[in-house]
XYZ file of C-alpha atoms in Angstrom:
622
model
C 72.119 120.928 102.020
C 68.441 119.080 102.049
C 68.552 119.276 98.176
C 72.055 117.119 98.365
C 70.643 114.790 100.720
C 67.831 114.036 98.724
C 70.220 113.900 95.682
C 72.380 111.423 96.740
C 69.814 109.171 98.991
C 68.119 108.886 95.523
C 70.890 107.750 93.747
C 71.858 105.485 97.050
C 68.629 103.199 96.710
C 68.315 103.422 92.660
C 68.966 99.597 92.689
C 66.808 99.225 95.035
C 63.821 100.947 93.830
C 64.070 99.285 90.244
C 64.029 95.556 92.276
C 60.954 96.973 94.384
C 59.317 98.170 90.996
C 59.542 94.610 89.702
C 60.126 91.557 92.157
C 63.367 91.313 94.624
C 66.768 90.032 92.963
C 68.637 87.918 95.026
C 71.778 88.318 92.938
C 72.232 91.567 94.013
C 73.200 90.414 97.791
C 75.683 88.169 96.119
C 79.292 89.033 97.282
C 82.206 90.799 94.866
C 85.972 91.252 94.947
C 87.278 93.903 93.080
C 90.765 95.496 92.435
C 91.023 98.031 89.263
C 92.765 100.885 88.622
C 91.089 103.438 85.652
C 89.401 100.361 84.006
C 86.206 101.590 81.626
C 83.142 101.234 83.239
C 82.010 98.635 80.483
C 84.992 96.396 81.968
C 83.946 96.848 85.352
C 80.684 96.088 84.671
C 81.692 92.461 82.691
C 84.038 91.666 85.727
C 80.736 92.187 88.520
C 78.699 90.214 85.872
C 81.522 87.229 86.170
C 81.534 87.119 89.749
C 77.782 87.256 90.129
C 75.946 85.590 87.233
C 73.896 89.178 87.029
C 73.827 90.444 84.063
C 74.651 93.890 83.259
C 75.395 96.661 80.826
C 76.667 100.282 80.408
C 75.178 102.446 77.902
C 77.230 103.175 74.845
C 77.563 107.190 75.905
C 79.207 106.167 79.184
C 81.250 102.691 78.776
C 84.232 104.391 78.260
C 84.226 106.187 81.399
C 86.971 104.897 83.789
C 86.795 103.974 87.072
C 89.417 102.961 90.166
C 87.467 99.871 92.353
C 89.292 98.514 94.907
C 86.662 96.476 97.360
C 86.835 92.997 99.255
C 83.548 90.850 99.584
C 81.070 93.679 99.532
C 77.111 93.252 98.146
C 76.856 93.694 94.278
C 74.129 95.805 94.649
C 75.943 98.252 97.283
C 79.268 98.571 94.536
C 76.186 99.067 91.729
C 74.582 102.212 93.719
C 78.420 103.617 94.750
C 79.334 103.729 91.141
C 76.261 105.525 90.103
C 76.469 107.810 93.325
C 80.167 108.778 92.360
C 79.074 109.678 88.569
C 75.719 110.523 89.133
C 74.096 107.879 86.715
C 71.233 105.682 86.668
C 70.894 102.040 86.943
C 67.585 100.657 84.942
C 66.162 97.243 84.959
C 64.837 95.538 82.072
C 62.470 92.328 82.039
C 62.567 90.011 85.124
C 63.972 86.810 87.009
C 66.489 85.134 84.536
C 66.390 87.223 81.856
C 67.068 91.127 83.652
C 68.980 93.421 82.811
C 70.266 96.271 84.666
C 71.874 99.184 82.678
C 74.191 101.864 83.630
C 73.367 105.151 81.790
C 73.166 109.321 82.418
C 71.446 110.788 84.635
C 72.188 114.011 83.272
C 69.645 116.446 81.777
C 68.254 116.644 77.769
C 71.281 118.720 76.138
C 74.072 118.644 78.638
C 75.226 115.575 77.026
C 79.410 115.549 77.385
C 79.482 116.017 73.733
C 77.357 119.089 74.042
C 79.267 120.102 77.484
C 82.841 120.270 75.733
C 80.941 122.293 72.649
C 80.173 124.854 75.348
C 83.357 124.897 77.143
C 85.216 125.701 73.503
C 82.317 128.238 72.504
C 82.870 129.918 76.234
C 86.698 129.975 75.280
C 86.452 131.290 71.747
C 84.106 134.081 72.923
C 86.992 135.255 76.011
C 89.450 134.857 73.138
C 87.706 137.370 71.038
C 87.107 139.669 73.613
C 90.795 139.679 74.749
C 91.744 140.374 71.162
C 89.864 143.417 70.944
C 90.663 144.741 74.108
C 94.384 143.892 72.844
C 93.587 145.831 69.798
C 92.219 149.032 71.410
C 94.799 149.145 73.911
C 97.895 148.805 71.079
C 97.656 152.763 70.168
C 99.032 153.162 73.657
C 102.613 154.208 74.610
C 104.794 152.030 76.910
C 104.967 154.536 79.228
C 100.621 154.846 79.522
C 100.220 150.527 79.464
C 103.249 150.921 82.067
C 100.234 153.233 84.129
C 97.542 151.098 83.359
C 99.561 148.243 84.793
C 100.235 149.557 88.383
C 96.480 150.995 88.380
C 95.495 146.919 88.364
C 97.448 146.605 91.028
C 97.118 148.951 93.281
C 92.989 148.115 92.856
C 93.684 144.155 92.482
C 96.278 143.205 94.834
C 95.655 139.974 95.741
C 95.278 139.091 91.918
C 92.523 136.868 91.979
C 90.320 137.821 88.990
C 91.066 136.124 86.218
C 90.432 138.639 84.240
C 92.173 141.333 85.599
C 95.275 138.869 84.946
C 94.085 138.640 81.854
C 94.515 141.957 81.480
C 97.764 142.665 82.832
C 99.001 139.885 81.075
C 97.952 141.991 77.515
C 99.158 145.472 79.133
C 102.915 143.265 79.708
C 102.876 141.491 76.475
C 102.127 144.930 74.260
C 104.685 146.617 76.324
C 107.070 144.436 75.578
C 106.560 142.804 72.057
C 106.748 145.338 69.192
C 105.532 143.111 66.832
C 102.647 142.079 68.832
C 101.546 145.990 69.152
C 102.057 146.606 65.065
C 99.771 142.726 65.041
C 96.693 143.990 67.453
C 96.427 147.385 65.565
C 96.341 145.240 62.475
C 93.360 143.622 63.435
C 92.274 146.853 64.433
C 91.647 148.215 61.285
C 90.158 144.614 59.717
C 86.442 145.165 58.548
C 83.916 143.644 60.725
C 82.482 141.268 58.531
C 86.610 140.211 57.870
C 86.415 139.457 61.243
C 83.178 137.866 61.840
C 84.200 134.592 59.264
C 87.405 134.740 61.379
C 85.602 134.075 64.502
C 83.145 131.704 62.731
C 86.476 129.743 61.883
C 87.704 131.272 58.489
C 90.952 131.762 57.460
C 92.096 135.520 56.199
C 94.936 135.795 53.911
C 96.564 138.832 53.057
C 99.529 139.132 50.579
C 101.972 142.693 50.224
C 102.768 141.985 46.380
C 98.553 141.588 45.882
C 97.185 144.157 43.287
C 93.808 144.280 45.320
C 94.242 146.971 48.465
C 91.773 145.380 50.401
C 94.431 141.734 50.998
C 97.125 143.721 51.246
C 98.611 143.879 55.259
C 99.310 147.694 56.372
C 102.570 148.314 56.358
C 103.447 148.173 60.430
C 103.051 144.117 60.867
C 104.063 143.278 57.239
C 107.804 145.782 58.432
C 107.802 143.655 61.751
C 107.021 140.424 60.204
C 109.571 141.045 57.491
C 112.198 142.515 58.960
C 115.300 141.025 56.357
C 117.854 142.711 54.700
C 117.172 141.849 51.095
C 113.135 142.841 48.897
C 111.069 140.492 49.680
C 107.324 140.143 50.095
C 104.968 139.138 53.458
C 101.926 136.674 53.252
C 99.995 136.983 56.115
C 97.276 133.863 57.618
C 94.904 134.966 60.320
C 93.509 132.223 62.039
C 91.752 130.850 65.515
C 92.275 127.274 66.019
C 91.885 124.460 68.297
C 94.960 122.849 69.258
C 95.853 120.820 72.169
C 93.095 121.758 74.184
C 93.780 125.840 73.673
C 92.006 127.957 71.404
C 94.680 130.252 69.620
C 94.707 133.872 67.106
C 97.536 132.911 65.404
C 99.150 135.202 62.929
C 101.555 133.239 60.749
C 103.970 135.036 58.363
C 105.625 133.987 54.744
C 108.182 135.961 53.321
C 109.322 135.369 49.743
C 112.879 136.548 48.841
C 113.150 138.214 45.828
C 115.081 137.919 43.352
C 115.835 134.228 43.683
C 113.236 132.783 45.437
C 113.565 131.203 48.835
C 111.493 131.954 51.593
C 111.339 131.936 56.037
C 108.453 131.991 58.103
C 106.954 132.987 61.438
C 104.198 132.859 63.692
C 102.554 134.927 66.163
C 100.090 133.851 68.698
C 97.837 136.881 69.494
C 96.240 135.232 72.406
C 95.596 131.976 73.665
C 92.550 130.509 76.200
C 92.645 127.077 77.445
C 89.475 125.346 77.098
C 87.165 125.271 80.253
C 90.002 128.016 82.241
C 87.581 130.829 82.270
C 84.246 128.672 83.623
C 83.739 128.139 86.638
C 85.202 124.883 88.445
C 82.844 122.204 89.461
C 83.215 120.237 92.795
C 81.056 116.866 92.763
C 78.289 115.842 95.182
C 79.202 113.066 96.826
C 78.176 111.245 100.246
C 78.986 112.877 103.230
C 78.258 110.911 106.469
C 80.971 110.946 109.538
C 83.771 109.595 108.742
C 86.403 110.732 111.547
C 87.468 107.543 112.402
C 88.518 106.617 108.758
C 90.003 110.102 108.224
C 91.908 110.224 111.433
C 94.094 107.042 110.675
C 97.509 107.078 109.872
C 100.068 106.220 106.880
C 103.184 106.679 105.412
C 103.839 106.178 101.978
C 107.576 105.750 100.528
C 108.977 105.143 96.956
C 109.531 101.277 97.846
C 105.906 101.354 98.326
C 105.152 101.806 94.789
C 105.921 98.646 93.882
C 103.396 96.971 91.384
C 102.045 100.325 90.887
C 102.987 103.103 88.051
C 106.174 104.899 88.526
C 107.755 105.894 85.427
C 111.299 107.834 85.571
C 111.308 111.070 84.483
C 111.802 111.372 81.042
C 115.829 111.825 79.921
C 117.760 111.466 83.393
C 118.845 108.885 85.279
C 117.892 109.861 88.214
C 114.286 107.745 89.120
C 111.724 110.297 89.678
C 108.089 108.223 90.154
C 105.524 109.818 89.004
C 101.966 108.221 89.842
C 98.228 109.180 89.492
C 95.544 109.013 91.757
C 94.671 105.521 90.907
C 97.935 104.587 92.011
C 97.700 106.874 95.607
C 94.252 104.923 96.453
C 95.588 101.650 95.654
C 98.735 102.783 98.284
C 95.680 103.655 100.968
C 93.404 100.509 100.183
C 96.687 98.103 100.443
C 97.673 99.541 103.519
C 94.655 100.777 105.291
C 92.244 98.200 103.605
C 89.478 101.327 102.678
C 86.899 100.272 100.420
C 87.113 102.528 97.328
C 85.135 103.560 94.385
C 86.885 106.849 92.568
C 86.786 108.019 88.914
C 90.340 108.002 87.182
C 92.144 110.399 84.282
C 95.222 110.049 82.802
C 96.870 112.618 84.930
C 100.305 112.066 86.822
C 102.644 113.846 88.957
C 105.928 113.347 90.921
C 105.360 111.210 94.072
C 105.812 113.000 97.180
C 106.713 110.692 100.082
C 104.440 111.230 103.331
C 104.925 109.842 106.752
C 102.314 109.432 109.373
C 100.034 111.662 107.655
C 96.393 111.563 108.148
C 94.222 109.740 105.315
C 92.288 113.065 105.066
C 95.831 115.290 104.870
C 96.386 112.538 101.891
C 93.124 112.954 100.496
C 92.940 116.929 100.527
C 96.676 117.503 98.811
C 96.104 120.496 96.684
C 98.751 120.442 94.032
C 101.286 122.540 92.772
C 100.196 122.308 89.165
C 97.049 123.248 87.883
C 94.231 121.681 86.934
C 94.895 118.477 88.261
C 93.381 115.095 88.714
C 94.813 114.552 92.493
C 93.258 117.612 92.944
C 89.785 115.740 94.568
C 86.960 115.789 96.587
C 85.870 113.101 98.552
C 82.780 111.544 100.588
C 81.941 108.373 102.724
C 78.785 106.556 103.032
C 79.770 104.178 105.310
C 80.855 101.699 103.250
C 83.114 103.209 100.526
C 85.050 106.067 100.415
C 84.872 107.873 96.906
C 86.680 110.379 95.362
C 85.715 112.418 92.198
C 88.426 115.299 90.433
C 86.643 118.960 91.105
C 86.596 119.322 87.621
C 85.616 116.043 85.987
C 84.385 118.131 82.467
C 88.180 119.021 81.842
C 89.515 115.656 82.154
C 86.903 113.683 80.221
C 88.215 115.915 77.199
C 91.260 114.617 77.472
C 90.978 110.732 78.457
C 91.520 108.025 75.931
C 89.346 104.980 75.703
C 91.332 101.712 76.897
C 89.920 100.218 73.846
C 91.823 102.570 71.304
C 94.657 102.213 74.095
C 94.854 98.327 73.693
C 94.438 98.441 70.054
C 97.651 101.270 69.665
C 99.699 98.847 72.202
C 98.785 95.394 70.141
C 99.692 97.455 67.183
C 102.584 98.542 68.525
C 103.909 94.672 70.318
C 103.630 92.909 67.132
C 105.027 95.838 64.429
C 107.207 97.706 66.946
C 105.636 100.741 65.241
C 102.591 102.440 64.318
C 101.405 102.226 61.279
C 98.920 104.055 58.732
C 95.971 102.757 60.576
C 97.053 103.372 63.940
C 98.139 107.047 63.112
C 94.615 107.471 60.835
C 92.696 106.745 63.736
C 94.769 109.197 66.497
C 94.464 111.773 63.358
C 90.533 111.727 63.790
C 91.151 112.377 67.816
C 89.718 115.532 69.267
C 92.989 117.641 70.000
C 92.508 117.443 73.577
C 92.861 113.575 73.248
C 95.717 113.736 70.572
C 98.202 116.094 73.330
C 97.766 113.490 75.788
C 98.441 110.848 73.567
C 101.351 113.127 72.641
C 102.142 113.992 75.755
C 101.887 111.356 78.020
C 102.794 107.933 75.654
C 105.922 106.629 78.349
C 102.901 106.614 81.117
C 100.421 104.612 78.345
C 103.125 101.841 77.219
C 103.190 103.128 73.773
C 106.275 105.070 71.796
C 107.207 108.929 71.391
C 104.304 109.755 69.020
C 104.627 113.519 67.124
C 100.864 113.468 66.841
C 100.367 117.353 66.683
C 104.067 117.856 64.355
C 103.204 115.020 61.646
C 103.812 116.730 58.417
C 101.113 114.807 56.746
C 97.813 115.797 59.177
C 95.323 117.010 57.226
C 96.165 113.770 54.403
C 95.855 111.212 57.639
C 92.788 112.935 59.124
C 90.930 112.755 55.550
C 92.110 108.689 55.336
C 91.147 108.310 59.167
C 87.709 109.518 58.380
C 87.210 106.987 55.768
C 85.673 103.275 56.888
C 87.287 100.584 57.073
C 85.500 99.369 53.552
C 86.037 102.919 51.953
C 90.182 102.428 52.984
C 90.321 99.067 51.139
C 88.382 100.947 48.180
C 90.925 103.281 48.202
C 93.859 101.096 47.635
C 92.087 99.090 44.886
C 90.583 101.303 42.367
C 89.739 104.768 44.348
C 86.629 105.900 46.044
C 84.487 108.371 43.618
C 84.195 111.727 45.490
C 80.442 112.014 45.453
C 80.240 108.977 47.642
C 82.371 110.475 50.231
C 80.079 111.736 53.400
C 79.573 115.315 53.995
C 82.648 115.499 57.075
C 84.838 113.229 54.657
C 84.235 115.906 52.202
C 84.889 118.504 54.006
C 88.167 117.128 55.290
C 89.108 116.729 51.117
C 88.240 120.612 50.989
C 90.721 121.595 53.613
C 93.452 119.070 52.113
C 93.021 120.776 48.815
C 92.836 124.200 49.785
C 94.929 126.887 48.414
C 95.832 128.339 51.407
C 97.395 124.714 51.965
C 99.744 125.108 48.640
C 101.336 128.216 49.482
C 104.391 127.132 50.934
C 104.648 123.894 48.301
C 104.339 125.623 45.172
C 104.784 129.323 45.278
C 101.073 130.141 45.510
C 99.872 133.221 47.324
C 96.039 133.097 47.547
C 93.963 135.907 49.339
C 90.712 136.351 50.792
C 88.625 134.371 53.100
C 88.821 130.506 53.075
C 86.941 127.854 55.249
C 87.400 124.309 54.413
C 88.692 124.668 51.538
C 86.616 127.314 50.142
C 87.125 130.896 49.118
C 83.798 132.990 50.941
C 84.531 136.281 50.017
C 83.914 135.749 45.869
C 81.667 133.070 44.217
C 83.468 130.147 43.135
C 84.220 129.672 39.359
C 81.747 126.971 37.598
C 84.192 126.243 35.174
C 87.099 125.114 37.431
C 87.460 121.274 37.489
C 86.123 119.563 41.196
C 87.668 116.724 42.387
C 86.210 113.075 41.304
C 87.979 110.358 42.750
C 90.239 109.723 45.569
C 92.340 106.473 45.516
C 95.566 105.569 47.729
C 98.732 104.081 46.659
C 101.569 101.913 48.544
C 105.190 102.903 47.698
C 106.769 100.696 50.029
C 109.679 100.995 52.548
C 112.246 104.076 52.394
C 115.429 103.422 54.004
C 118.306 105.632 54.630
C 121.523 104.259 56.150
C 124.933 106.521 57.064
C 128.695 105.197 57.103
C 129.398 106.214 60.530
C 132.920 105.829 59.922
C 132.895 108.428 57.057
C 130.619 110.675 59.255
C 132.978 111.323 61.772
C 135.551 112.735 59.279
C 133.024 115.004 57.463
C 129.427 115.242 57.003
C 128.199 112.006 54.703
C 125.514 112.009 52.747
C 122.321 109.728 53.292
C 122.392 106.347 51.755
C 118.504 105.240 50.111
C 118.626 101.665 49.996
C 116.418 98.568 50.097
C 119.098 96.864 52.672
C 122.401 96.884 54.833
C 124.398 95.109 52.142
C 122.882 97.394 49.331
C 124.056 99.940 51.532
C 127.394 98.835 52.271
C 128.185 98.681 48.734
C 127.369 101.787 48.140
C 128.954 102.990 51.297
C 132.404 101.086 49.629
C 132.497 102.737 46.536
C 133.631 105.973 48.121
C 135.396 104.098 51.638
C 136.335 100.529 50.231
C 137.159 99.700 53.322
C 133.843 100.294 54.691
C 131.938 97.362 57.074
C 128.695 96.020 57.621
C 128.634 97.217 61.111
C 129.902 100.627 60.296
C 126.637 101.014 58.441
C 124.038 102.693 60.871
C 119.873 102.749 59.353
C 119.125 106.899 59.913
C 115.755 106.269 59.169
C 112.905 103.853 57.919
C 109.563 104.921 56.431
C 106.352 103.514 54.877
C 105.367 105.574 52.264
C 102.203 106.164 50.911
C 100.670 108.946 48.274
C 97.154 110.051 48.406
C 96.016 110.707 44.694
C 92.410 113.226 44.015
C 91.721 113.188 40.330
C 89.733 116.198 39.074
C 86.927 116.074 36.442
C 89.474 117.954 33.939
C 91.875 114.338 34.063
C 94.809 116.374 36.506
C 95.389 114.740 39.419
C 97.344 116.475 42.766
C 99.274 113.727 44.682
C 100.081 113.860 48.592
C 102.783 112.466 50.144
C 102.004 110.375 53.664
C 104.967 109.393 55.186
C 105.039 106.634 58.557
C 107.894 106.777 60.620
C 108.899 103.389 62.048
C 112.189 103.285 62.686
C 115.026 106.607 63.179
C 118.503 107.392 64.554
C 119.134 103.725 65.599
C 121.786 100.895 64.633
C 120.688 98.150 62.285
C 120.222 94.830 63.486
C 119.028 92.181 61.240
């Protein structure tokens, strides 16, 4: 308790001590007004500066962080030290009188950066994942009946079922008890060679292939039956993988099979085991003031749905019924509006179903625990005497997640003036960590932006590559091509994974085997006589439209109609219905397309298709 005293009294008089160091800055008694919800700290920071003539600045690791304000004629320097006391950062001064500066940065210790924090939090997960797996893998010899055993021994020892891992494993003893093909998968990987399974782990891909003259790629026969379970010969390809996707790192198993004769194929996909990212640490709770506050605590509100007026409340998604849905930003703004608290409080892009409350105690408010887990109005709070603050318990998981209100603003102004996204926009959500790109997927009615399929876009890997270039390298691209050696060594690598075998399989009947990482096969040297690629250039194919005569379509299933516009499409729509209209014609879909083209030193070339959805399923209006 004396060590968080200490901790917070220090970051309490920060501003303080850097005016004492130096000589006493009267601009720091001057008085602010401020009302923001989940603005970044960089924004804050410009607004205070506005109002006060002080100048300040947030460091370029933190200025993205966002922050909820909501206070009414309080000291600058007293909102300075709350916001560093809430995130634990540091204010600095530089020079004096007129021309200081006061900075915002980390207070956090050499190498527990946030970068470096998430790296540890996906390094923590891949390592459960693994262990799962082979705990999965010695336990899928068993019989029903003896996991069925195993099962009520957990419970009988375990019964209030809090150890995660004990769920974990009760959740593998249920899944291989009921899931054939997940037993015939785990005793599979079983039988892999450990250094097979060490590249898997460092983020290989192993492909295995039934019709493959070498023993050592082809898949025992238990997974490849259960995989392949059709009627007619066939073969099985098999891909093991672990990824990270959507903020979960998976062991995916995904399945080809090839119909012979006659070609034709159908795939599938097994997920051995899944860990979210940062579920299996332990969850933090922040230090934040505590002096007696019963007096704020103890007063009273109710909060109703005509409340929320001005503040977020979107309708749930596909009904009609209006079900608001706010965020914590949004509940503080409720208290400060009718309770007039002074508030400083993080903020994540986080929402839930409003939950009406009458005459309930500010701290009954405060201490909700929610029904869904993690969550961001899951918080603690603290009092100082001034402001009351509140900080999520588990700040680390949320910060993967949040998107900058800079790229936010810039997808929205795209999105105002085109009433799409284009192959910018979608380039730069490609290069998102996958945390950021679910969200983004996830939550786009709550961020004023349209249904994105961020995580589904057929063309990924070709957007990712083109997001990674600069803005100078994109023009190069579309006028002349960008020579391959000039690429840098991430922009490379992303080429290596485009081009891949392992990539082609499904396009053009290729069925590679071995061990592949970005692009690369590891498990045989790679031949010095097969061409590398050279040069990289992009070219515009303009706008694919495809139209339908509804009229027709009602009758019997009409074909799509490509065409540049409505009346191209009407007259085509005539020649089979004559007495087809220009309102009968409905655009199905409208596309930007664009083809990525690699030349190799050999003069082939291997074209990719990227195709921008910007309009689908809606009636044409000119």
């Amino acid at each position: 308790m004396r060590a968080f005293l200490l901790v917070s009294l220090a970051f309490l008089v920060s501003v303080g001590a850097v005016c004492a160091a130096s000589q006493p800055d009267a601009g720091l008694n001057k008085p602010v007004t401020v009302a923001v919800k989940g603005e970044a700290l960089s924004d804050i920071a410009a607004i205070l500066q506005k109002q006060t003539g002080v100048r300040l600045r947030v460091s370029r690791e933190i200025a993205d962080q966002k922050a909820t304000v909501f206070v009414d004629n309080k000291s600058l320097g007293s909102v300075m030290n709350g916001l560093a006391s809430l995130f634990h950062f540091r204010w600095s001064a530089s020079a004096s009188g007129e021309n200081r500066v006061y900075t915002l940065a980390e207070g956090a210790k050499p190498g527990q950066d946030r970068a470096s924090l998430r790296q540890e939090a996906i390094d923590h997960a891949w390592e459960e994942l693994r262990r799962r797996t082979e705990q999965m893998a010695e336990l899928s010899s068993k019989s029903k009946d003896e996991l069925k055993q195993m099962d009520d021994v957990l419970l009988t020892k375990y019964p209030d079922m809090d150890n995660p891992r004990v769920l974990a494993q009760l959740d593998i003893l249920r899944r291989l008890r009921k899931d054939t093909r997940l037993a015939a998968c785990a005793a599979f990987y079983k039988t892999i060679p450990k250094n097979v399974l060490d590249a898997l782990w460092e983020g290989a891909n192993i492909l295995y292939d039934s019709a493959c003259d070498d023993k050592e790629w082809q898949p025992p026969e238990a997974p490849a039956e259960e995989i392949g379970k059709v009627d007619r010969p066939h073969t099985v390809n098999l891909r093991l993988s672990v990824n990270n996707d959507a903020g979960n790192i998976n062991l995916v198993m995904d399945g080809w099979i090839s119909f012979l004769p006659g070609g034709g194929c159908a795939t599938e996909c097994m997920f051995l085991g899944t860990v979210e990212i940062g579920s299996t640490q332990t969850e933090q709770h922040a230090t934040l003031p505590r002096k007696p506050a019963d007096e704020v605590l103890r007063k009273k509100v109710t909060l109703t749905t005509a409340d929320l007026a001005g503040e977020a409340a979107v309708p749930e998604q596909g009904t009609s019924t209006l079900k608001p849905y706010i965020n914590k930003s949004d509940l503080l703004a409720l208290l400060h509006r009718k309770l007039g608290l002074q508030i400083i409080s993080d903020h994540y892009s986080d929402w839930e179903e409003f939950a009406p409350v009458k005459d309930a105690s500010v701290k009954d408010v405060l201490e909700t625990e929610s029904d869904v887990e993690p969550s961001a109005l899951t918080a603690d709070w603290g009092w100082d005497g001034k402001f009351l603050y509140s900080r999520v318990r588990d700040p680390q998981f949320f910060e993967w997640y949040e998107l900058p209100n800079r790229l936010l603003r810039q997808l929205r102004a795209a999105y105002a003036k085109q009433g799409y996204l284009g192959l910018e926009e979608r380039a730069d959500i490609s290069v998102l960590p996958d945390e950021q790109g679910a969200l983004l997927e996830s939550a786009c009615r709550f961020l004023g932006l349209p249904n994105m399929p961020y995580l589904t876009v057929a063309c990924r890997k070709e957007l990712r590559l083109y997001g990674l270039l600069s803005k100078q390298q994109r023009s190069q691209a579309f006028h002349g091509g960008i020579d391959v050696e000039q690429l840098t060594p991430d922009q490379q690598a992303a080429l290596g994974c485009l081009l891949s075998p392992e990539n082609s399989r499904m396009d053009n009947g290729m069925h590679p085997v071995g061990i592949y990482m970005q692009g690369r096969r590891l498990d045989k040297p790679a031949d010095p006589s097969a061409p590398i690629p050279v040069a990289l250039e992009m070219k515009d194919d303009g706008i694919d439209c495809r139209f339908m005569d509804t009229i027709q379509a009602k009758g019997k299933p009409s074909d799509w109609i490509k065409a540049d516009s409505l009346d191209a499409a009407l007259r085509q729509a005539q020649k089979t219905r004559p007495a087809a209209k220009k309102e009968d014609i409905a655009l199905q879909s409208k596309r930007l397309e664009y083809r990525m083209v690699i030349r190799f030193s050999d003069g082939s070339t291997v074209e990719k298709s990227l195709s921008i959805p910007t309009y689908t399923r809606a009636k044409w209006s000119e």
